[in-house]
């Protein structure tokens, strides 16, 4: 699907969906591949133009007992994604994580919102979430990814406010209850 705010095709999926998509759309996609530190690197993606590998766990709060021993997304990870995207203007991007529900959708929502901010769109919150839901209806975006990334585009307090507003979108709240064990 072409995302107007990005001026490119954007696809969000689970790891198991990637190779069939690449087999269908040979030499079309640039891939952002997200895995956990405990997962082995994905097999080579036949047909991908290039791949940005990222390694972090699907946690939304760092520094809590539940997050002990896990690696949350870092600002440096998101800066790599921004650079990868910006170095390929207009090129199709496919983002995946294990299940295609949280980390990949959090990153996709961030990129859509960032594109809208760069274009000067007045209502980033609702329009960006609606665009994400058109791509991945069962999305449960990782809030840490969203907040850290938005803080690269706007003041941190505003980034938190936008993240909270987006996270409270009625469909995303419903999806959290449908997909409680997301990754």
Protein backbone atom coordinates (compact mmCIF):
# COMPACT_ATOMS: atom_id res chain seq x y z
CA UNK A 1 0.00 0.00 0.00
CA UNK A 2 1.30 3.47 -0.83
CA UNK A 3 1.40 5.69 2.25
CA UNK A 4 1.00 9.31 1.16
CA UNK A 5 2.87 10.72 4.17
CA UNK A 6 5.89 8.62 3.19
CA UNK A 7 5.53 8.80 -0.57
CA UNK A 8 6.30 5.09 -0.77
CA UNK A 9 4.89 1.60 -0.39
CA UNK A 10 4.90 0.36 3.20
CA UNK A 11 4.15 -3.20 4.27
CA UNK A 12 4.02 -4.52 7.84
CA UNK A 13 4.05 -8.24 8.56
CA UNK A 14 5.20 -11.18 10.65
CA UNK A 15 8.46 -13.00 9.98
CA UNK A 16 6.63 -15.99 8.48
CA UNK A 17 5.03 -13.72 5.86
CA UNK A 18 8.23 -12.11 4.57
CA UNK A 19 9.54 -14.73 2.15
CA UNK A 20 6.20 -15.31 0.40
CA UNK A 21 5.94 -11.54 -0.14
CA UNK A 22 9.49 -11.42 -1.51
CA UNK A 23 8.76 -14.40 -3.78
CA UNK A 24 5.74 -12.53 -5.15
CA UNK A 25 7.43 -9.10 -5.42
CA UNK A 26 10.99 -9.93 -6.48
CA UNK A 27 13.62 -7.17 -6.11
CA UNK A 28 11.03 -4.69 -4.81
CA UNK A 29 11.30 -4.41 -1.01
CA UNK A 30 13.87 -2.86 1.32
CA UNK A 31 13.43 -4.60 4.68
CA UNK A 32 13.63 -3.52 8.31
CA UNK A 33 13.98 -6.83 10.15
CA UNK A 34 13.34 -6.82 13.91
CA UNK A 35 14.19 -9.79 16.12
CA UNK A 36 14.78 -10.39 19.82
CA UNK A 37 18.29 -10.94 21.19
CA UNK A 38 17.33 -14.57 21.95
CA UNK A 39 16.19 -15.28 18.38
CA UNK A 40 18.66 -16.45 15.77
CA UNK A 41 19.21 -14.10 12.85
CA UNK A 42 16.64 -14.61 10.11
CA UNK A 43 17.68 -16.63 7.14
CA UNK A 44 18.74 -14.60 4.14
CA UNK A 45 15.74 -12.99 2.55
CA UNK A 46 15.82 -14.05 -1.12
CA UNK A 47 14.62 -11.22 -3.31
CA UNK A 48 15.10 -8.37 -0.84
CA UNK A 49 16.98 -5.35 -2.13
CA UNK A 50 18.62 -4.80 1.26
CA UNK A 51 17.97 -5.44 4.93
CA UNK A 52 18.43 -3.37 8.08
CA UNK A 53 18.63 -5.84 10.98
CA UNK A 54 17.52 -4.60 14.41
CA UNK A 55 17.68 -6.49 17.69
CA UNK A 56 15.50 -5.55 20.67
CA UNK A 57 12.78 -7.05 22.85
CA UNK A 58 9.12 -6.11 22.76
CA UNK A 59 8.97 -4.17 26.01
CA UNK A 60 7.39 -0.81 26.52
CA UNK A 61 8.94 0.18 29.85
CA UNK A 62 12.64 0.01 30.59
CA UNK A 63 14.01 -0.13 34.11
CA UNK A 64 11.13 -2.14 35.58
CA UNK A 65 11.42 -5.60 37.17
CA UNK A 66 9.55 -7.11 34.20
CA UNK A 67 12.15 -5.64 31.82
CA UNK A 68 15.20 -6.88 33.74
CA UNK A 69 17.55 -8.72 31.41
CA UNK A 70 15.69 -7.58 28.30
CA UNK A 71 16.89 -5.12 25.68
CA UNK A 72 14.41 -2.33 24.94
CA UNK A 73 14.54 -0.33 21.73
CA UNK A 74 17.09 2.50 21.92
CA UNK A 75 17.18 5.90 20.23
CA UNK A 76 20.19 4.64 18.23
CA UNK A 77 18.03 1.86 16.76
CA UNK A 78 15.46 4.40 15.59
CA UNK A 79 18.11 6.72 14.16
CA UNK A 80 19.35 3.76 12.08
CA UNK A 81 15.82 3.27 10.75
CA UNK A 82 15.45 6.96 9.92
CA UNK A 83 18.78 6.91 8.06
CA UNK A 84 17.85 3.69 6.22
CA UNK A 85 14.55 5.24 5.14
CA UNK A 86 15.99 8.65 4.25
CA UNK A 87 18.79 7.11 2.16
CA UNK A 88 16.12 5.40 0.03
CA UNK A 89 13.61 8.15 -0.79
CA UNK A 90 10.39 6.81 -2.28
CA UNK A 91 11.61 3.20 -2.15
CA UNK A 92 9.23 0.47 -0.86
CA UNK A 93 9.76 -0.57 2.77
CA UNK A 94 8.69 -3.79 4.45
CA UNK A 95 8.90 -3.91 8.24
CA UNK A 96 8.60 -7.17 10.14
CA UNK A 97 8.97 -8.56 13.63
CA UNK A 98 8.12 -12.04 14.89
CA UNK A 99 4.34 -11.66 14.98
CA UNK A 100 3.84 -8.42 13.03
CA UNK A 101 1.76 -6.94 15.84
CA UNK A 102 3.77 -4.70 18.18
CA UNK A 103 7.37 -3.79 17.30
CA UNK A 104 6.82 -3.63 13.53
CA UNK A 105 3.55 -1.72 13.87
CA UNK A 106 5.09 0.66 16.41
CA UNK A 107 7.86 1.41 13.94
CA UNK A 108 5.42 1.77 11.04
CA UNK A 109 3.23 4.18 13.05
CA UNK A 110 6.31 6.19 13.98
CA UNK A 111 7.40 6.45 10.35
CA UNK A 112 3.92 7.47 9.20
CA UNK A 113 3.68 10.11 11.95
CA UNK A 114 7.20 11.36 11.19
CA UNK A 115 6.30 11.72 7.51
CA UNK A 116 3.16 13.63 8.40
CA UNK A 117 5.09 15.92 10.76
CA UNK A 118 7.66 16.60 8.05
CA UNK A 119 4.85 17.49 5.63
CA UNK A 120 3.26 19.81 8.19
CA UNK A 121 0.01 17.86 8.51
CA UNK A 122 -2.11 19.35 11.31
CA UNK A 123 -3.61 16.15 12.82
CA UNK A 124 -0.94 13.52 13.10
CA UNK A 125 -2.60 11.43 15.78
CA UNK A 126 -5.83 10.14 14.26
CA UNK A 127 -4.73 10.17 10.62
CA UNK A 128 -1.50 8.28 11.33
CA UNK A 129 -3.29 5.59 13.36
CA UNK A 130 -5.97 5.22 10.70
CA UNK A 131 -3.27 4.78 8.07
CA UNK A 132 -1.55 2.12 10.23
CA UNK A 133 -4.82 0.27 10.75
CA UNK A 134 -5.36 0.21 6.99
CA UNK A 135 -1.97 -1.54 6.72
CA UNK A 136 -2.30 -3.84 9.74
CA UNK A 137 -5.82 -3.97 11.25
CA UNK A 138 -4.76 -5.95 14.34
CA UNK A 139 -1.86 -3.61 15.22
CA UNK A 140 -0.84 -3.07 18.84
CA UNK A 141 2.02 -0.56 18.40
CA UNK A 142 4.87 -0.62 20.90
CA UNK A 143 4.54 2.68 22.80
CA UNK A 144 8.26 2.93 23.65
CA UNK A 145 9.20 2.84 19.96
CA UNK A 146 6.62 5.49 19.24
CA UNK A 147 7.55 7.84 22.08
CA UNK A 148 11.33 7.60 21.62
CA UNK A 149 11.01 8.13 17.89
CA UNK A 150 8.58 11.02 18.14
CA UNK A 151 10.98 12.69 20.60
CA UNK A 152 13.42 12.90 17.67
CA UNK A 153 10.85 14.99 15.76
CA UNK A 154 9.36 17.17 18.51
CA UNK A 155 9.88 18.12 22.16
CA UNK A 156 9.80 15.10 24.51
CA UNK A 157 6.71 16.26 26.43
CA UNK A 158 4.80 16.72 23.16
CA UNK A 159 6.05 13.32 21.94
CA UNK A 160 4.64 11.67 25.06
CA UNK A 161 1.32 13.48 24.61
CA UNK A 162 1.05 12.38 20.95
CA UNK A 163 1.99 8.79 21.86
CA UNK A 164 -0.68 8.67 24.60
CA UNK A 165 -3.32 10.10 22.25
CA UNK A 166 -2.41 7.59 19.54
CA UNK A 167 -2.36 4.69 22.01
CA UNK A 168 -5.85 5.62 23.19
CA UNK A 169 -7.33 5.25 19.70
CA UNK A 170 -10.42 3.03 20.24
CA UNK A 171 -9.32 0.35 17.74
CA UNK A 172 -5.82 0.13 19.23
CA UNK A 173 -7.28 -0.27 22.72
CA UNK A 174 -9.55 -3.04 21.44
CA UNK A 175 -6.59 -4.69 19.71
CA UNK A 176 -4.63 -4.74 23.00
CA UNK A 177 -7.33 -6.95 24.48
CA UNK A 178 -7.50 -9.18 21.41
CA UNK A 179 -3.69 -9.60 21.21
CA UNK A 180 -2.52 -9.63 24.85
CA UNK A 181 0.59 -11.76 24.08
CA UNK A 182 2.00 -9.72 21.25
CA UNK A 183 5.47 -9.55 19.78
